[in-house]
PDB file of C-alpha atoms and ligand atoms in Angstrom:
ATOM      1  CA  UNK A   1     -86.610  48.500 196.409  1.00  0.00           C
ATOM      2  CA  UNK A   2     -88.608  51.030 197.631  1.00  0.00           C
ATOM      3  CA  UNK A   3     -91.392  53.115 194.908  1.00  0.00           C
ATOM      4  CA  UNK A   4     -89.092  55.742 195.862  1.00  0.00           C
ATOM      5  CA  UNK A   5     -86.273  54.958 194.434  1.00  0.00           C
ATOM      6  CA  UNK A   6     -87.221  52.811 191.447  1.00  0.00           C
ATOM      7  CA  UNK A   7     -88.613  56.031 190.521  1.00  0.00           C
ATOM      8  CA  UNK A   8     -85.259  57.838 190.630  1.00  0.00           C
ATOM      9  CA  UNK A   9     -83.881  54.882 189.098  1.00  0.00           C
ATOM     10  CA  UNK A  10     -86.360  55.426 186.077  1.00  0.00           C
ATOM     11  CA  UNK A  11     -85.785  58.795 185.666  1.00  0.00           C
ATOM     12  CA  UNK A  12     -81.667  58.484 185.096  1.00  0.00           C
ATOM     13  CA  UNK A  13     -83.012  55.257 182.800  1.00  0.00           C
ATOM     14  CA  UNK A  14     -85.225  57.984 180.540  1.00  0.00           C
ATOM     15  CA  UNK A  15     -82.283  60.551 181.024  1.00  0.00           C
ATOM     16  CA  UNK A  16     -79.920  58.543 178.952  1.00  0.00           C
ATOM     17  CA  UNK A  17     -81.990  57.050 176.500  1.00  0.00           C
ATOM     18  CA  UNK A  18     -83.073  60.732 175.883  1.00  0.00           C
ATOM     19  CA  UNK A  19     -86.730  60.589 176.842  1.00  0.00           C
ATOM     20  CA  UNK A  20     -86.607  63.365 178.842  1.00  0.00           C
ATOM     21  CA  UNK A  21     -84.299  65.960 177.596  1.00  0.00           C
ATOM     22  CA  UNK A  22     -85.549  68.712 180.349  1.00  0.00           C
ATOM     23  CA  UNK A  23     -85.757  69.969 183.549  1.00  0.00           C
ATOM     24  CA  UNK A  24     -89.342  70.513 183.632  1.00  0.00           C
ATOM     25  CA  UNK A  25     -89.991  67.268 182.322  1.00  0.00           C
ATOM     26  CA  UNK A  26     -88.173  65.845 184.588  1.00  0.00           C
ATOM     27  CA  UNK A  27     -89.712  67.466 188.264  1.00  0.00           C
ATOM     28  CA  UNK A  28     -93.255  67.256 186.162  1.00  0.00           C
ATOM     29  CA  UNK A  29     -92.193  63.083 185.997  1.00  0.00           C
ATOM     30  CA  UNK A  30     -90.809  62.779 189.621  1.00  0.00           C
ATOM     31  CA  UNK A  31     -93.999  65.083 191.360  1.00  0.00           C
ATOM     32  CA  UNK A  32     -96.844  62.865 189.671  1.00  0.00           C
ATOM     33  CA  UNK A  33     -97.411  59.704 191.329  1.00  0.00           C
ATOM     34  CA  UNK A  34     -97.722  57.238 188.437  1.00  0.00           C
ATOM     35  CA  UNK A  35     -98.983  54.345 191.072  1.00  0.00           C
ATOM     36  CA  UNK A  36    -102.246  56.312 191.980  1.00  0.00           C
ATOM     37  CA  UNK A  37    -103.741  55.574 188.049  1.00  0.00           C
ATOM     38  CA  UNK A  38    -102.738  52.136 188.361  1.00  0.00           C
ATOM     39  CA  UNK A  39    -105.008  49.261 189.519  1.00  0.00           C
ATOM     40  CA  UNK A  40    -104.274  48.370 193.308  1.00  0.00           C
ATOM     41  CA  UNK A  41    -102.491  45.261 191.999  1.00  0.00           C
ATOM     42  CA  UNK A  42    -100.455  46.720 189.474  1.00  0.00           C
ATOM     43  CA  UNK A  43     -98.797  49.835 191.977  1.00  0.00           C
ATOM     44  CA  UNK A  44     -95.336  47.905 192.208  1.00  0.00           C
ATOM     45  CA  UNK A  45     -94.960  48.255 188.614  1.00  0.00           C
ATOM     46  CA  UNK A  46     -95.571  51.515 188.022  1.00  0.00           C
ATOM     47  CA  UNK A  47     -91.870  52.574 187.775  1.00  0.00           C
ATOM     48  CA  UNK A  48     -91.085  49.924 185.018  1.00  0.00           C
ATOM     49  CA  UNK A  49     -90.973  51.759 181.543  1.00  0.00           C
ATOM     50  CA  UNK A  50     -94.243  49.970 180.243  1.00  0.00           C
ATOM     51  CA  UNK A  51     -97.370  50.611 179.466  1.00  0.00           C
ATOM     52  CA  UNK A  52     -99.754  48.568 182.032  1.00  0.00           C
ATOM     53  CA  UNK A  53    -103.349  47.719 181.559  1.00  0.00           C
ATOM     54  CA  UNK A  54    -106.514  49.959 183.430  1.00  0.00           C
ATOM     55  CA  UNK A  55    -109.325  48.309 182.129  1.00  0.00           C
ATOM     56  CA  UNK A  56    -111.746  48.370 179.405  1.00  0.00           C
ATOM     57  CA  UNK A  57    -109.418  46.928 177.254  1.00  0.00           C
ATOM     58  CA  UNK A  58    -106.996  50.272 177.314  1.00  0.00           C
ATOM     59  CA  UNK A  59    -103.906  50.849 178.867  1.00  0.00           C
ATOM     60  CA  UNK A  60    -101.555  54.060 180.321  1.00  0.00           C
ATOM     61  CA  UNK A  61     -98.880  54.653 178.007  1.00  0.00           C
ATOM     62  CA  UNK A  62     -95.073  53.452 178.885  1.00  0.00           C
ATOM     63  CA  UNK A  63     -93.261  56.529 181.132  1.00  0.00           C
ATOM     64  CA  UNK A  64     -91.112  57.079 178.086  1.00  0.00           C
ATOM     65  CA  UNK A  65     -93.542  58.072 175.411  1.00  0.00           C
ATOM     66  CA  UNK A  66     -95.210  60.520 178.431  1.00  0.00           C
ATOM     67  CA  UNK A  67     -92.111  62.252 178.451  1.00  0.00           C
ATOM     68  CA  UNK A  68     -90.866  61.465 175.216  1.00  0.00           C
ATOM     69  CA  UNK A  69     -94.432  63.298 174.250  1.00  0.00           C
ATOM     70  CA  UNK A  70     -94.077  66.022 176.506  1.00  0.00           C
ATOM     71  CA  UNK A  71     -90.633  67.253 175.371  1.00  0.00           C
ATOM     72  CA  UNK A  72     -91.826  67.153 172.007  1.00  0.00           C
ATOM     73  CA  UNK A  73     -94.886  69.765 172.683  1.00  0.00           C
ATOM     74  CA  UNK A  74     -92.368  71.967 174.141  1.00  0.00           C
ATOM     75  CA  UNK A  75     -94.536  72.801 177.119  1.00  0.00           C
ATOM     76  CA  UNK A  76     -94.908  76.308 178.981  1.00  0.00           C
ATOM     77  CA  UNK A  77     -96.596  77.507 181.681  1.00  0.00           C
ATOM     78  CA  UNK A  78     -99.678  79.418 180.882  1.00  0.00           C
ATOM     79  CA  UNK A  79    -100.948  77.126 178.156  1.00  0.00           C
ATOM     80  CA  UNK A  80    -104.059  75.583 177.370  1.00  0.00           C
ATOM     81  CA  UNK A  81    -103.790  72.124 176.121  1.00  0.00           C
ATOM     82  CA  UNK A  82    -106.258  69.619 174.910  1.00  0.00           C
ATOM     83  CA  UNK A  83    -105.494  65.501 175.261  1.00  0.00           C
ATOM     84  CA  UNK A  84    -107.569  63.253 173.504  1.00  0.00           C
ATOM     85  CA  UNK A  85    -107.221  59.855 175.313  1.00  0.00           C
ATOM     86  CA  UNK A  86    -107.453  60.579 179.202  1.00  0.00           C
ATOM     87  CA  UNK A  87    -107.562  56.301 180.212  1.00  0.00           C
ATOM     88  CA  UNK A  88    -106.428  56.435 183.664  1.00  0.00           C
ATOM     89  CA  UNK A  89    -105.350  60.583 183.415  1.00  0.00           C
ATOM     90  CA  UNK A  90    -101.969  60.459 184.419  1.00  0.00           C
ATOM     91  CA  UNK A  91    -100.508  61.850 180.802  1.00  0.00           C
ATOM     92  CA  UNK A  92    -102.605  64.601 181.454  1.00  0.00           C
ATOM     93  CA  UNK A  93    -101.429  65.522 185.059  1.00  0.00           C
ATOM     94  CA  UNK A  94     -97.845  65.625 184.214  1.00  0.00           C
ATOM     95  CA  UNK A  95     -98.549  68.022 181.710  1.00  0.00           C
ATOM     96  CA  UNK A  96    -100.508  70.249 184.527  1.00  0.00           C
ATOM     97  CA  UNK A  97     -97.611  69.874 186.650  1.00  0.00           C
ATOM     98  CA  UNK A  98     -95.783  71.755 184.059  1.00  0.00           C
ATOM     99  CA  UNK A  99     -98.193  74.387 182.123  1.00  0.00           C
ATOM    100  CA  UNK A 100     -99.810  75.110 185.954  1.00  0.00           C
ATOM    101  CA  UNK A 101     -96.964  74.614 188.450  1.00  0.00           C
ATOM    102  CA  UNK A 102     -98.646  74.426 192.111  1.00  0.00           C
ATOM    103  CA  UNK A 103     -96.078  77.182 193.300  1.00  0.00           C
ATOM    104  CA  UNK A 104     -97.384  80.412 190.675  1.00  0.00           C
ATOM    105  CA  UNK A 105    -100.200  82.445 191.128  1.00  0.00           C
ATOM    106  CA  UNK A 106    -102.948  80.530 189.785  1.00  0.00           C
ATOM    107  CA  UNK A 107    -104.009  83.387 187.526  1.00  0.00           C
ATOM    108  CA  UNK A 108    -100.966  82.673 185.035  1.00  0.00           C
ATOM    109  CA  UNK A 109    -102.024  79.141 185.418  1.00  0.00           C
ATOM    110  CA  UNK A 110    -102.664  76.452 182.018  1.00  0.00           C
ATOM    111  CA  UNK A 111    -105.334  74.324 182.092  1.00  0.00           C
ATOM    112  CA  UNK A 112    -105.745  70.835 180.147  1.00  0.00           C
ATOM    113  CA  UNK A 113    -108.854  68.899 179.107  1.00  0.00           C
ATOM    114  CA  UNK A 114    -108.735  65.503 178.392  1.00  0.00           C
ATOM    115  CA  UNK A 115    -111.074  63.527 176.667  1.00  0.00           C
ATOM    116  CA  UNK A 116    -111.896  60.044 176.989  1.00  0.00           C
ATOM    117  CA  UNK A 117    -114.659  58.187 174.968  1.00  0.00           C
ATOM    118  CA  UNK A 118    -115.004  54.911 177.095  1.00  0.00           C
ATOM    119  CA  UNK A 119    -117.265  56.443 180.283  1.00  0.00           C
ATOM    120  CA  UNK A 120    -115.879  54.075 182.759  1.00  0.00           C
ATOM    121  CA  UNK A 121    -112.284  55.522 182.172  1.00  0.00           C
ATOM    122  CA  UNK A 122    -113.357  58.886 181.991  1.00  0.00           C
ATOM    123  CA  UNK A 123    -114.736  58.053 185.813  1.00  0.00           C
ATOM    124  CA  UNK A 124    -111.889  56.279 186.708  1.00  0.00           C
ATOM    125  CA  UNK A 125    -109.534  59.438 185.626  1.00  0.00           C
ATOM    126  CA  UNK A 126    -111.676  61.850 187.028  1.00  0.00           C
ATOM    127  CA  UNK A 127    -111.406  59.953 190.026  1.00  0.00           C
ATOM    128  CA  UNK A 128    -107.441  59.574 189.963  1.00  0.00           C
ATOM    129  CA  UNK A 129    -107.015  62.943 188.745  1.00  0.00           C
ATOM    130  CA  UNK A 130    -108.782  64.487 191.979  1.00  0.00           C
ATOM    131  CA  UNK A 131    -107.436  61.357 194.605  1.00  0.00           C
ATOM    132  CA  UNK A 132    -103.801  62.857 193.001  1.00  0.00           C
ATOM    133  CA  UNK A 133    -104.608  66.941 193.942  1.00  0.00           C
ATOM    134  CA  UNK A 134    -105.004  68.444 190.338  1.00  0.00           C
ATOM    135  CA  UNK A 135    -109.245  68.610 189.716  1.00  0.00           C
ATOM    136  CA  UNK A 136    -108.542  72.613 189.399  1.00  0.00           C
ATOM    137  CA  UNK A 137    -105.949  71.858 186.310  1.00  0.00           C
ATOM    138  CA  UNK A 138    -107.108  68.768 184.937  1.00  0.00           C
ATOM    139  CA  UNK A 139    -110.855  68.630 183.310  1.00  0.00           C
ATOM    140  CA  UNK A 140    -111.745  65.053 182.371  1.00  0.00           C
ATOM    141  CA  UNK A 141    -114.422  65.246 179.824  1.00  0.00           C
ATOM    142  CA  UNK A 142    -116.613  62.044 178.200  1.00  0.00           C
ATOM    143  CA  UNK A 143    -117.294  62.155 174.391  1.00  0.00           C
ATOM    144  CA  UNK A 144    -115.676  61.851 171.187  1.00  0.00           C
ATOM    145  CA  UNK A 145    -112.242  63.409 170.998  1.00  0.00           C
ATOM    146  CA  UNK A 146    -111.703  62.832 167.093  1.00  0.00           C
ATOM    147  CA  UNK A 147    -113.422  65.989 166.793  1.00  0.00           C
ATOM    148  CA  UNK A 148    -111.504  68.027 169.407  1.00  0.00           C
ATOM    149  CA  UNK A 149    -113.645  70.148 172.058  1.00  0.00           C
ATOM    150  CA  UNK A 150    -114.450  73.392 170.144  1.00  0.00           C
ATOM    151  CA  UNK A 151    -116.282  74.553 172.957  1.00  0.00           C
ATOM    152  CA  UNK A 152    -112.901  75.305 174.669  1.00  0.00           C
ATOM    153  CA  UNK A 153    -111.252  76.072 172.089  1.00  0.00           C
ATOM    154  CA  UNK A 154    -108.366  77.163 169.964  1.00  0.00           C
ATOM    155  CA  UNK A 155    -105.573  75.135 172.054  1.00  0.00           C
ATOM    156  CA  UNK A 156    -102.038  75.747 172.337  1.00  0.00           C
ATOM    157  CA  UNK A 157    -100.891  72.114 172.517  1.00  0.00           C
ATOM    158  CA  UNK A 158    -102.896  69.014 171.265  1.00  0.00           C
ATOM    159  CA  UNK A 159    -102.301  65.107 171.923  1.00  0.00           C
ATOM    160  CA  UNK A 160    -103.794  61.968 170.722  1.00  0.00           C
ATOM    161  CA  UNK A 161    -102.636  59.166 172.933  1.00  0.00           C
ATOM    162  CA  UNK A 162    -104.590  56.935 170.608  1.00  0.00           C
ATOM    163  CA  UNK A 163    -103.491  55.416 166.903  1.00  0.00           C
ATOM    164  CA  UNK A 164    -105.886  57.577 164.100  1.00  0.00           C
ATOM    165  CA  UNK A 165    -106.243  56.910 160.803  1.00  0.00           C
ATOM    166  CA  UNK A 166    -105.048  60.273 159.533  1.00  0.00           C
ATOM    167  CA  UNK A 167    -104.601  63.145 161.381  1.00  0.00           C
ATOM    168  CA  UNK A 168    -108.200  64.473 162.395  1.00  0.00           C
ATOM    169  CA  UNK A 169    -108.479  67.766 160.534  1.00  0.00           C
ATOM    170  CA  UNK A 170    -110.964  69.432 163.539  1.00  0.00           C
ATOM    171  CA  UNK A 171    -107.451  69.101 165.759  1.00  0.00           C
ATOM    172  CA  UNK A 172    -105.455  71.016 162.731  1.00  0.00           C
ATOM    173  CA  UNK A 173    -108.639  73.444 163.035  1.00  0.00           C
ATOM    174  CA  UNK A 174    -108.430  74.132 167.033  1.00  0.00           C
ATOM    175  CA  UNK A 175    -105.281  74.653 166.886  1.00  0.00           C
ATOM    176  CA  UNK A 176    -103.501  78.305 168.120  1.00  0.00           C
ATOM    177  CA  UNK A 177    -101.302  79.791 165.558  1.00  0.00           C
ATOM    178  CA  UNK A 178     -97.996  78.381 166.791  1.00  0.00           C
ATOM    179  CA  UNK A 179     -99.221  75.531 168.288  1.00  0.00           C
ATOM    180  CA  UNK A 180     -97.950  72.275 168.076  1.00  0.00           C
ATOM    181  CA  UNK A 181    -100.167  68.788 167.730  1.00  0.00           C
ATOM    182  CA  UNK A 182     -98.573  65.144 168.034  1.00  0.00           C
ATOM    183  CA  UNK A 183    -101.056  62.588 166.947  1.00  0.00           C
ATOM    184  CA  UNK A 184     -99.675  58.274 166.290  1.00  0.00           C
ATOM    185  CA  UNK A 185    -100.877  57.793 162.612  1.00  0.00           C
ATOM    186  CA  UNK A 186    -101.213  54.065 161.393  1.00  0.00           C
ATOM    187  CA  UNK A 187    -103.168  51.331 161.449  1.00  0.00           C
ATOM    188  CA  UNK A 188    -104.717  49.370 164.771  1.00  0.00           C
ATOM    189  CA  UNK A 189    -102.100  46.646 166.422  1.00  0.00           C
ATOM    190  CA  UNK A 190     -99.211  47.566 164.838  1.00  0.00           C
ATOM    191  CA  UNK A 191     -96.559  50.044 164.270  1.00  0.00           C
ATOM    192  CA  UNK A 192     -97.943  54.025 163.750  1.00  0.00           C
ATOM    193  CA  UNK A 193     -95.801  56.650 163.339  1.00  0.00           C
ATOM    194  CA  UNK A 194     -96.074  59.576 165.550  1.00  0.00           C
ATOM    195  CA  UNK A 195     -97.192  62.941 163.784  1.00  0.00           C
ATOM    196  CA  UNK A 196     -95.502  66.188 164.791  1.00  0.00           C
ATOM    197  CA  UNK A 197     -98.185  68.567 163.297  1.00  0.00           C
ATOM    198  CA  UNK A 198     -96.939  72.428 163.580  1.00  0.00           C
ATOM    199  CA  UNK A 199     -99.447  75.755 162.767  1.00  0.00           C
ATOM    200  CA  UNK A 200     -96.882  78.648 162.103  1.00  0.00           C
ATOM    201  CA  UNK A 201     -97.687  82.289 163.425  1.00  0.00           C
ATOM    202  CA  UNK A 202     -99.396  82.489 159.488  1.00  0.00           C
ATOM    203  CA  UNK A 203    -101.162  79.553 159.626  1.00  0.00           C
ATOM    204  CA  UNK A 204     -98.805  77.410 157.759  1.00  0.00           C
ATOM    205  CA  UNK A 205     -98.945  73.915 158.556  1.00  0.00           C
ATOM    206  CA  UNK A 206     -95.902  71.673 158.782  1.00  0.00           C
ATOM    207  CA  UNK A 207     -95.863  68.223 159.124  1.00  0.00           C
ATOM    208  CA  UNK A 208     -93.260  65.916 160.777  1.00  0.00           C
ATOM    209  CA  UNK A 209     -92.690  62.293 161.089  1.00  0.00           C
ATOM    210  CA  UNK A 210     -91.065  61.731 164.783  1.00  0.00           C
ATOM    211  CA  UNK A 211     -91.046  57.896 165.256  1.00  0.00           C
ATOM    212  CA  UNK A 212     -92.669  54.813 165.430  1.00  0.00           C
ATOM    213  CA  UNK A 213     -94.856  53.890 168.092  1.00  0.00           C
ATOM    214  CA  UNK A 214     -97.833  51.730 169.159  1.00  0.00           C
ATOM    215  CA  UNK A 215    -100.825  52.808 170.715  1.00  0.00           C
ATOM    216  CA  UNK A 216    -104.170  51.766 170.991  1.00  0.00           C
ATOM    217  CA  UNK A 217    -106.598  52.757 168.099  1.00  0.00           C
ATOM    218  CA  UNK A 218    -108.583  56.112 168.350  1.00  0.00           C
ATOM    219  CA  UNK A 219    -111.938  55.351 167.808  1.00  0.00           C
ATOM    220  CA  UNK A 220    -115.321  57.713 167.131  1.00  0.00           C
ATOM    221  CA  UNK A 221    -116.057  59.937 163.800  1.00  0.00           C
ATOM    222  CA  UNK A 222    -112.117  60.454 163.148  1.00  0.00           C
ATOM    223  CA  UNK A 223    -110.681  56.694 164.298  1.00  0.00           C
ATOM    224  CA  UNK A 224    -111.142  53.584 163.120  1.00  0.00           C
TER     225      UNK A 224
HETATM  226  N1  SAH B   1    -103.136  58.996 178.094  1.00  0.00           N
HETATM  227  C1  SAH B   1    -103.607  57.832 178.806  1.00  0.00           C
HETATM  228  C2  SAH B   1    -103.430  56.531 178.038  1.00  0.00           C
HETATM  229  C3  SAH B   1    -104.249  56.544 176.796  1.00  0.00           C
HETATM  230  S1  SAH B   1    -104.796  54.984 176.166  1.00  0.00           S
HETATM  231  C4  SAH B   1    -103.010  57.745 180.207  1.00  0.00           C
HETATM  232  O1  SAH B   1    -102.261  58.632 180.619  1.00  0.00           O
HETATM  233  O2  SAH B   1    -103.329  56.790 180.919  1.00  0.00           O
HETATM  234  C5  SAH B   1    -105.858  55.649 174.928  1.00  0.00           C
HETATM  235  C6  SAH B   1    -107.223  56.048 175.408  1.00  0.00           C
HETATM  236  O3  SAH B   1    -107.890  56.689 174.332  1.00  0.00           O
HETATM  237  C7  SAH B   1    -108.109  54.870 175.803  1.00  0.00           C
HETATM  238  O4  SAH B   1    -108.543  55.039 177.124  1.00  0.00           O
HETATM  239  C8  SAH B   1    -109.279  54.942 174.818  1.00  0.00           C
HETATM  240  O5  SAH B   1    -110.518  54.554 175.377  1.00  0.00           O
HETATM  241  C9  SAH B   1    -109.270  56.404 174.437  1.00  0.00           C
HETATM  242  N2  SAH B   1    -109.906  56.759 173.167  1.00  0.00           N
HETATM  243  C10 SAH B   1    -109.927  56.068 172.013  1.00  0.00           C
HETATM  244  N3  SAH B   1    -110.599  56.750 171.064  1.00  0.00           N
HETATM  245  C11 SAH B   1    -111.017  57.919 171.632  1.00  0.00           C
HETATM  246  C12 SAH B   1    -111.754  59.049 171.158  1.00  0.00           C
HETATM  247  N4  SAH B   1    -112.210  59.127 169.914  1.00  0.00           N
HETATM  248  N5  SAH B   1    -111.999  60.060 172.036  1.00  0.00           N
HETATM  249  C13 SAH B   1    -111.541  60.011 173.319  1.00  0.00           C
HETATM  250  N6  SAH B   1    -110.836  58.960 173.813  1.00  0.00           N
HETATM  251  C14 SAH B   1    -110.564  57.929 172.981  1.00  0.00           C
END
């Protein structure tokens, strides 16, 4: 079967298990090419719902918890979102398919950052994330995101695609008033349990357990 269609296959697969839940979702799913942030070897897989491994020990996540994640943030166009976890950067396009759609005037445009602490993946997704057309929506950046990137912020939306310890209070911090973070909390190699973290217009904070996931562990000041 063609790439093509195991992708449409895929996306009536996350359709009825309720991973994706919405249209944007959806066309942001279908218009990213999941195979270009794979290793050559690994393209014909890139439509099974698993994560796959991209070196240094990491992997990208499974297509459900991308979308999964994505309806949970409740995306919109416009908004400026921070991921902490780039690996191979193809979380982070999806969500620039949907907070800067290629087809609005760039000035209502979203941006997101991504941050990846391993400096051989934060190549290798700046790399994929230009070979796949979005370096003017997606900025890959190399440090320590357990502490967020104040420089660019308060965010709308947050993600940690990487198992913490607690929920790292810098994200709570760079948060917008109404946003909404989603961070896996538990320990390393087995099951977390993924964080819905909300900031109300008064700077309440509300805390939700979603679901239990695995991820790899977040490492630097706030990780393990
Ligand atoms: N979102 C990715 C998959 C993430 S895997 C994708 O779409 O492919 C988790 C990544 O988090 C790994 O690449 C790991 O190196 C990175 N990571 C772990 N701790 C980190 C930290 N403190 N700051 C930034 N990146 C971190």
């Amino acid at each position: 079967m063609s790439l093509a269609r195991e992708k449409e296959r895929l996306i009536q697969e996350l359709k009825a298990i309720g991973a994706i839940r919405s249209k944007p979702v959806e066309e942001a799913f279908r218009r990213v090419a999941r195979e270009l942030f794979l290793p050559e070897h690994l393209r014909m897989y890139a439509y099974m719902d698993t994560p796959l491994p991209i070196g240094s020990g990491q992997t990208i996540s499974a297509p459900h918890m991308v979308c999964l994640m994505n309806e949970e943030l409740r995306l919109e166009v416009g908004h400026k979102v921070l991921e902490v976890g780039a690996g191979s950067g193809y979380h982070a396009c999806t969500i620039a398919e949907i907070v800067a759609p290629i087809d609005i005037d760039r000035s209502l445009w979203g941006h997101v950052w991504t941050l990846e602490i391993v400096e051989e993946l934060a190549d290798y997704a700046r790399c994929n994330v230009e070979k796949a057309g979005y370096r003017d929506r997606v900025t890959v950046v190399h440090g320590d995101g357990s502490r967020g990137l104040p420089e660019y912020a308060p965010f709308d939306r947050i993600l940690v695609t990487a198992a913490a310890p607690d929920i790292p209070h810098p994200l709570i911090e760079q948060l917008k008033p109404g946003g909404i973070l989603l961070v896996p909390v538990g320990r390393p190699y087995s099951t977390q349990i993924l964080v819905k973290v909300e900031k109300k217009a008064d700077g309440r904070i509300t805390r939700k357990n979603l679901l239990d996931v695995i991820f790899v562990p977040l490492r630097g000041e706030y990780g393990w």
